[in-house]
PDB file of C-alpha atoms in Angstrom:
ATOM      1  CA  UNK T   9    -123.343 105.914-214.076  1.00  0.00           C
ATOM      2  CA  UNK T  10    -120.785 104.411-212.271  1.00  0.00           C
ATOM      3  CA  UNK T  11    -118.200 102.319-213.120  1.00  0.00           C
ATOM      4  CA  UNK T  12    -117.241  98.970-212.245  1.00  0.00           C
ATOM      5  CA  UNK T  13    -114.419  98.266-210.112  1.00  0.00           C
ATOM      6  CA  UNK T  14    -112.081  95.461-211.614  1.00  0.00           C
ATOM      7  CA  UNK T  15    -109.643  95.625-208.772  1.00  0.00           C
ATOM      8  CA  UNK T  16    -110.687  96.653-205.255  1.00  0.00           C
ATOM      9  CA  UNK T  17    -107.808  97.122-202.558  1.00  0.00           C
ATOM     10  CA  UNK T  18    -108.753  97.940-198.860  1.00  0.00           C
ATOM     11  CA  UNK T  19    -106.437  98.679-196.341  1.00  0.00           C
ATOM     12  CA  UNK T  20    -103.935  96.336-197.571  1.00  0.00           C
ATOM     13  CA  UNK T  21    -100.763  95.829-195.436  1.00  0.00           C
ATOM     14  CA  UNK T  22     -98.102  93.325-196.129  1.00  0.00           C
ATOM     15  CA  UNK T  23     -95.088  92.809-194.202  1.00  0.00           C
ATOM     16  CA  UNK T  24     -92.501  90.383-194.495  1.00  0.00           C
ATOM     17  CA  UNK T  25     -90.455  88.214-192.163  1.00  0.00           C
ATOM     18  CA  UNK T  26     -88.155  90.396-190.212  1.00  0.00           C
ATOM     19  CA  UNK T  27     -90.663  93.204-189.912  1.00  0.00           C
ATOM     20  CA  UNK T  28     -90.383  94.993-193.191  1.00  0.00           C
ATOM     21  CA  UNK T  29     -93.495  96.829-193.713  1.00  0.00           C
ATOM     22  CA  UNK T  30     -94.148  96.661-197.923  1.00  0.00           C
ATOM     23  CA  UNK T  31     -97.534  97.683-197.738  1.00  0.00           C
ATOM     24  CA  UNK T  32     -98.706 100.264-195.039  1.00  0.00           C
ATOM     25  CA  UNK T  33    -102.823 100.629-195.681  1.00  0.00           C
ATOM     26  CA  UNK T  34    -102.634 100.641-199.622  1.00  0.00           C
ATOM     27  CA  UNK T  35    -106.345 100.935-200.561  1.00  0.00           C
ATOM     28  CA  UNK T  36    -107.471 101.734-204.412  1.00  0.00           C
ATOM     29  CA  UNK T  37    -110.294 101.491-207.057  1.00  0.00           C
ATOM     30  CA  UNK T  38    -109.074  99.624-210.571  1.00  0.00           C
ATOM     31  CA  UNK T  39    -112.170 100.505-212.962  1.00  0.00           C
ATOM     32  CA  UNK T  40    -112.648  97.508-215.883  1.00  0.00           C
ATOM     33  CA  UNK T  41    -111.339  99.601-219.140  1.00  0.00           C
ATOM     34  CA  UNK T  42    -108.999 101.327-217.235  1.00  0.00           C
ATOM     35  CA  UNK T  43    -105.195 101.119-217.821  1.00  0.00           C
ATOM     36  CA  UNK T  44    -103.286 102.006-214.558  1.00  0.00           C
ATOM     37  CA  UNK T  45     -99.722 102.525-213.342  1.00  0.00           C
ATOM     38  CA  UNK T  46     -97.624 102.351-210.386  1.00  0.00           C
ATOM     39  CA  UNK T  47     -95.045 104.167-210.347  1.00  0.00           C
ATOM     40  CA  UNK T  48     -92.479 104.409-207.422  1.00  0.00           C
ATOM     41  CA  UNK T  49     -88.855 103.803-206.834  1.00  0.00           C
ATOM     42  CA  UNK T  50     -87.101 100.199-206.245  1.00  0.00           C
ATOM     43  CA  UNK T  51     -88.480  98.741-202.787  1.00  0.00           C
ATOM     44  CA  UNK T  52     -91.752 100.957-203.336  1.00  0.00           C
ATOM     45  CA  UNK T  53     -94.069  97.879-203.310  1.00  0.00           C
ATOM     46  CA  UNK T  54     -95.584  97.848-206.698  1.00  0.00           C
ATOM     47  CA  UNK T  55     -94.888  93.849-207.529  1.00  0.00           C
ATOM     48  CA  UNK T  56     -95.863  93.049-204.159  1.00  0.00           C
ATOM     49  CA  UNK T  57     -98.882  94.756-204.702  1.00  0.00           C
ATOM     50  CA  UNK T  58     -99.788  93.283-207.894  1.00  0.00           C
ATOM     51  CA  UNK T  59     -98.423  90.071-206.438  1.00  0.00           C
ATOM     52  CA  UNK T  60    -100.954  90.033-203.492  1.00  0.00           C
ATOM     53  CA  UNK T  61    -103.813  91.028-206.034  1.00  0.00           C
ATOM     54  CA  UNK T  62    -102.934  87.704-208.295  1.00  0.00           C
ATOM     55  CA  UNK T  63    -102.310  85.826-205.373  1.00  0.00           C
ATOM     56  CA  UNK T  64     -98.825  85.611-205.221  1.00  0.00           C
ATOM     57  CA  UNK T  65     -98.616  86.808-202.138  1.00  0.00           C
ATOM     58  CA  UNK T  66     -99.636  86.165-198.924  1.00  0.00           C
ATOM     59  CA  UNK T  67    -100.972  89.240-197.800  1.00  0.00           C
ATOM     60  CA  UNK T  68    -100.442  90.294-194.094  1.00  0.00           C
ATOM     61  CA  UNK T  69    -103.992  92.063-193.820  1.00  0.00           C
ATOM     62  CA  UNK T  70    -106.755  94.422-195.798  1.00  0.00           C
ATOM     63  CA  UNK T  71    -109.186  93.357-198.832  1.00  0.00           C
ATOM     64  CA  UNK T  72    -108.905  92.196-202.365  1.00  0.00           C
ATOM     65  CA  UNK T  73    -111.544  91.577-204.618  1.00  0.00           C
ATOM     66  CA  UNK T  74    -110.906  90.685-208.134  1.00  0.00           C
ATOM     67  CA  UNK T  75    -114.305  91.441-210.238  1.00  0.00           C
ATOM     68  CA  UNK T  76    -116.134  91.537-207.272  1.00  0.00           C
ATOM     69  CA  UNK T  77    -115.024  87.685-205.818  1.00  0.00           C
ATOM     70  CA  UNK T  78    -112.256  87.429-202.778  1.00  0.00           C
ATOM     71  CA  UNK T  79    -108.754  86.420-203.942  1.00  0.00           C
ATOM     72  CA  UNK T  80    -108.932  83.878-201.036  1.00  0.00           C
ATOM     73  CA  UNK T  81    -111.974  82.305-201.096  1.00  0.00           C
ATOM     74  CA  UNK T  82    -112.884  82.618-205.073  1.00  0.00           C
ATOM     75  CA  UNK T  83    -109.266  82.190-206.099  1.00  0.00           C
ATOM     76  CA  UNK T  84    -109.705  79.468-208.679  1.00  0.00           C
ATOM     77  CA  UNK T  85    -111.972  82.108-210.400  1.00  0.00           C
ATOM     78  CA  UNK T  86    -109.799  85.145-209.646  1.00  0.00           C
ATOM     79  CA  UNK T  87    -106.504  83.633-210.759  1.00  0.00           C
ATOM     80  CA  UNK T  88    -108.493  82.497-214.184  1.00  0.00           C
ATOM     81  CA  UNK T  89    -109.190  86.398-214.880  1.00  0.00           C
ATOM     82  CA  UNK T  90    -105.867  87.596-213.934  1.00  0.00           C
ATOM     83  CA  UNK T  91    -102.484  87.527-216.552  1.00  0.00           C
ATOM     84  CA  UNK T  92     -99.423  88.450-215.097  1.00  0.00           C
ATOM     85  CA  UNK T  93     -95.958  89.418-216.939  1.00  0.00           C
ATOM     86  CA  UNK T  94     -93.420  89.816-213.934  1.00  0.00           C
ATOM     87  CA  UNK T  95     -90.990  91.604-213.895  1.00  0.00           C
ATOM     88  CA  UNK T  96     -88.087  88.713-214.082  1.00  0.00           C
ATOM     89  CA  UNK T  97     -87.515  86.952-217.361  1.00  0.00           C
ATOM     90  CA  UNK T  98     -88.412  82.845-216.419  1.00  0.00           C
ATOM     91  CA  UNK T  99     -88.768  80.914-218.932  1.00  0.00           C
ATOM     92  CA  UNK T 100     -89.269  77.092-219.887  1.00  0.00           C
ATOM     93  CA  UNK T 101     -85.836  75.967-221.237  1.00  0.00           C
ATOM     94  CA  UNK T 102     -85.745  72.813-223.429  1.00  0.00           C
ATOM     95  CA  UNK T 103     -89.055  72.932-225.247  1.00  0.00           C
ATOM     96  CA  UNK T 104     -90.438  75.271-227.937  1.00  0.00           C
ATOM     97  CA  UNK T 105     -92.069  78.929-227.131  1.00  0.00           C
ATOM     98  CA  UNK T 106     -95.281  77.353-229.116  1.00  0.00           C
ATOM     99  CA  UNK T 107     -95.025  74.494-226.526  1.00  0.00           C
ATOM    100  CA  UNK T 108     -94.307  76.857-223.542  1.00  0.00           C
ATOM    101  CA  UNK T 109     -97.623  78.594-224.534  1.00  0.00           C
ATOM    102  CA  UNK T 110     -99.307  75.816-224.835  1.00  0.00           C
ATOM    103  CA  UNK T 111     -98.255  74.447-221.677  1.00  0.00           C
ATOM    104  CA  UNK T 112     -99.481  77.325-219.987  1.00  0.00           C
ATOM    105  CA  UNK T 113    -102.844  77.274-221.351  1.00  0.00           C
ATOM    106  CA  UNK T 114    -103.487  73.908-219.826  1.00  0.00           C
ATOM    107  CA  UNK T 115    -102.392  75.220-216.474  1.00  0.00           C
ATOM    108  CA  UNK T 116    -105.806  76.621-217.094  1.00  0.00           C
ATOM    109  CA  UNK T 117    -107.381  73.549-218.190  1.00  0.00           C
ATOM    110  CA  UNK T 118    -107.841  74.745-221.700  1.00  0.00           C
ATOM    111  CA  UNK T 119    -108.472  72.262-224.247  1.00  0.00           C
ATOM    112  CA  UNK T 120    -108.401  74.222-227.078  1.00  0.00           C
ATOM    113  CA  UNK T 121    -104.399  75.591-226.225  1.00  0.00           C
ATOM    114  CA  UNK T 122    -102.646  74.363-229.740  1.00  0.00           C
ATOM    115  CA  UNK T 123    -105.162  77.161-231.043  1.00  0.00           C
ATOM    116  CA  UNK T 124    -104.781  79.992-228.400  1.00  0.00           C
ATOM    117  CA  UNK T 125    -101.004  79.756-228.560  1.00  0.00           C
ATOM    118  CA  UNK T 126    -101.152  80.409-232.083  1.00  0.00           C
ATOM    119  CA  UNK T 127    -103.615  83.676-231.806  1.00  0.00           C
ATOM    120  CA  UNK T 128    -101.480  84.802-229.114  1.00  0.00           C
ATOM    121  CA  UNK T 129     -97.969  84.383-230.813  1.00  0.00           C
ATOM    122  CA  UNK T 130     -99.319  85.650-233.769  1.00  0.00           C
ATOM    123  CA  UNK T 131    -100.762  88.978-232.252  1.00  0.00           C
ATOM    124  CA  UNK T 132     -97.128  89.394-230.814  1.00  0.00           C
ATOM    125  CA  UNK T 133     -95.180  88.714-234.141  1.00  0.00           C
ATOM    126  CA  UNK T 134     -93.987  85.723-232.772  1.00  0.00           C
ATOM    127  CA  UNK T 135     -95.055  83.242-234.659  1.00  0.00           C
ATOM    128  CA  UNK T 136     -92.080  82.874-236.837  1.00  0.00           C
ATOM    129  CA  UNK T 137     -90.119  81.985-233.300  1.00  0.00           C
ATOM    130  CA  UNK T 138     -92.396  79.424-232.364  1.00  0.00           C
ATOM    131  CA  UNK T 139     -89.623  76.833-232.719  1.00  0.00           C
ATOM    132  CA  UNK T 140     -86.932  78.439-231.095  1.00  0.00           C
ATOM    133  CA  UNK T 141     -86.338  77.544-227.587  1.00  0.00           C
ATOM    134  CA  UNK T 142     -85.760  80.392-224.686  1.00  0.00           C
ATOM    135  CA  UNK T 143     -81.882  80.666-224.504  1.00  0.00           C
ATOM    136  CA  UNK T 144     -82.306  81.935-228.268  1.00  0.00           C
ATOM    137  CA  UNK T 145     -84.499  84.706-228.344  1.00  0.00           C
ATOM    138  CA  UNK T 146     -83.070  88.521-227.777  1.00  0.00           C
ATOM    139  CA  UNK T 147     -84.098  89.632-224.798  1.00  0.00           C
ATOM    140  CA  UNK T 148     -86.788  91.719-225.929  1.00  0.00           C
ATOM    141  CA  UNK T 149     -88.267  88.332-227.939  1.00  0.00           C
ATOM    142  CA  UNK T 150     -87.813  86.743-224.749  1.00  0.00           C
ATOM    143  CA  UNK T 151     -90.466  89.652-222.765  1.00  0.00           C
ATOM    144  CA  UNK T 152     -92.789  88.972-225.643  1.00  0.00           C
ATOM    145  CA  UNK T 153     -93.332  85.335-224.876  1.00  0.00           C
ATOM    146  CA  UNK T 154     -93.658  86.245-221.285  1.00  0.00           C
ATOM    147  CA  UNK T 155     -96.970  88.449-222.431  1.00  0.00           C
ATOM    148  CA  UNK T 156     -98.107  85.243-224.609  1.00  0.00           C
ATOM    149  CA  UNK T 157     -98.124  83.389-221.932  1.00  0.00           C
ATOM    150  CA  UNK T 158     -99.923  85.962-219.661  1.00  0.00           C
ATOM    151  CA  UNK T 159    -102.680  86.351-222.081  1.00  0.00           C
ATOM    152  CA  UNK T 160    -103.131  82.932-223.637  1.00  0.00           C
ATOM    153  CA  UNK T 161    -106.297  82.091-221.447  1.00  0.00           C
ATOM    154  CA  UNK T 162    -107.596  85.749-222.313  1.00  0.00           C
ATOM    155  CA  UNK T 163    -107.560  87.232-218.437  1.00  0.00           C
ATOM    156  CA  UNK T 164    -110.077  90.198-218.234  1.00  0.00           C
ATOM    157  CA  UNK T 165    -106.985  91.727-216.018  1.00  0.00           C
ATOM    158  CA  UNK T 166    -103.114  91.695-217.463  1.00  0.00           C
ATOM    159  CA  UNK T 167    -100.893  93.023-214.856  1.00  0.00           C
ATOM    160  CA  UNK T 168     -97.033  94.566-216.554  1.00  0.00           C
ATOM    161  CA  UNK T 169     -94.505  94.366-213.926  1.00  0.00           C
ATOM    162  CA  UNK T 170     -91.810  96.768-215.490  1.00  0.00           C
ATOM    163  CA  UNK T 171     -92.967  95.553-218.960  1.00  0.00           C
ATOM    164  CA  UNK T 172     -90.196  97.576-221.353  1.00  0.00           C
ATOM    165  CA  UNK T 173     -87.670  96.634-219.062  1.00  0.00           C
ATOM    166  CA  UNK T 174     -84.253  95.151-221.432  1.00  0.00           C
ATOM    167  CA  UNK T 175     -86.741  95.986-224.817  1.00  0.00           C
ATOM    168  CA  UNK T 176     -85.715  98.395-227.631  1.00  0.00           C
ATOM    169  CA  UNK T 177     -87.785 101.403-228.694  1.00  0.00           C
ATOM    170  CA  UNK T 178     -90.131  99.744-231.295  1.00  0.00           C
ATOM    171  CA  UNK T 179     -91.258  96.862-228.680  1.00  0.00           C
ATOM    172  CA  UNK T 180     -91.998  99.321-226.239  1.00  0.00           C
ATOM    173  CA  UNK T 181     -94.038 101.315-228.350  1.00  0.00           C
ATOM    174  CA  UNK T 182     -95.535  98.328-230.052  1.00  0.00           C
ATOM    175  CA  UNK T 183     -95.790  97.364-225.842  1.00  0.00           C
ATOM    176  CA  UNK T 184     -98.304 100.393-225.618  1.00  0.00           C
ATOM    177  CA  UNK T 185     -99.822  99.679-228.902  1.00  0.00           C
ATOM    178  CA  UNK T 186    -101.259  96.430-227.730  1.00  0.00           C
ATOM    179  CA  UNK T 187    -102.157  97.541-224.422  1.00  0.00           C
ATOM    180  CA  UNK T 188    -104.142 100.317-226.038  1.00  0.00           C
ATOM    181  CA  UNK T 189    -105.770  97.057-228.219  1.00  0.00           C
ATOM    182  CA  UNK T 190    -106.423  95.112-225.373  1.00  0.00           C
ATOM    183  CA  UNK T 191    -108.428  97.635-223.472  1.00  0.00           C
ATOM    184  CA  UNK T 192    -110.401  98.577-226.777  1.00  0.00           C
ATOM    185  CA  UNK T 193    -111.334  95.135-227.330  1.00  0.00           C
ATOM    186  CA  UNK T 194    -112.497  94.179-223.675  1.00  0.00           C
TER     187      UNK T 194
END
């Protein structure tokens, strides 16, 4: 039986003002369940690449299809599947980390976001943070809400973009812990 693609890439090619050439034909199969990695040096194209997929990204030519709908043309549904953790720490400065994932639920247009911030700061062992602001947290606490706020409208897709980047040992294996989780439970 065969499986079913989550993430379908088709000749993709992205290049940017000035003629640099990220993406030269990238084409690939994501299967739903599956956990996949790019891996590559600086400059290799790997958050362009999951930037074109979420829509991020302007892409120059090729296919995307997220669950089987165009990122152009269906991308009010494909954006609502996809979480994405970049690479960069940004965060909301001058409110909580329960408001900032609150906040980002209702980018969504969830109603019920008071409740999904606390599942998803809870899951991460953040829930005794919730009233800290950003400029508080260690940076490792500060990667954690990033992921909160990637998976507070439960995506069926969470892209990592370098996600143990700046975090000690137990995070990251606590990192793979959850991923492992995730996948388990759909």
């Amino acid at each position: 039986m065969e499986k079913e693609n989550a993430v379908e890439i088709k000749d993709l090619v992205k290049t940017y003002k000035g003629g640099f050439e990220a993406l030269k034909g990238v084409s690939l199969s994501i299967h739903k369940g599956e956990i996949f990695a790019l891996l590559g040096p600086n400059g290799a194209g790997k958050t362009t690449l999951i930037n074109s997929i979420a829509g991020l990204v302007k892409r120059t030519s090729g296919e995307i299809t997220v669950l089987g709908k165009d990122v152009d043309t269906e991308y009010r549904f494909t954006r609502s599947k996809i979480g994405v953790v970049q690479q960069e720490i940004s965060l909301e400065f001058g409110i909580t980390i329960f408001d900032a994932v609150q906040l980002q639920a209702g980018y969504y247009g969830l109603r019920d976001g008071k409740v999904r911030a606390e599942k998803v700061l809870k899951e991460l062992s953040l829930w005794d943070k919730r009233g800290a602001q950003a400029f508080a947290l260690s940076g490792g606490m500060k990667r954690r809400v990033m992921i909160a706020k990637a998976m507070v409208h439960d995506p069926d897709i969470l892209f990592l973009d370098e996600p143990t980047a700046g975090v000690d040992m137990e995070l990251r294996d606590n990192l793979w812990k959850m991923v492992s989780h995730l996948r388990d439970h759909g």
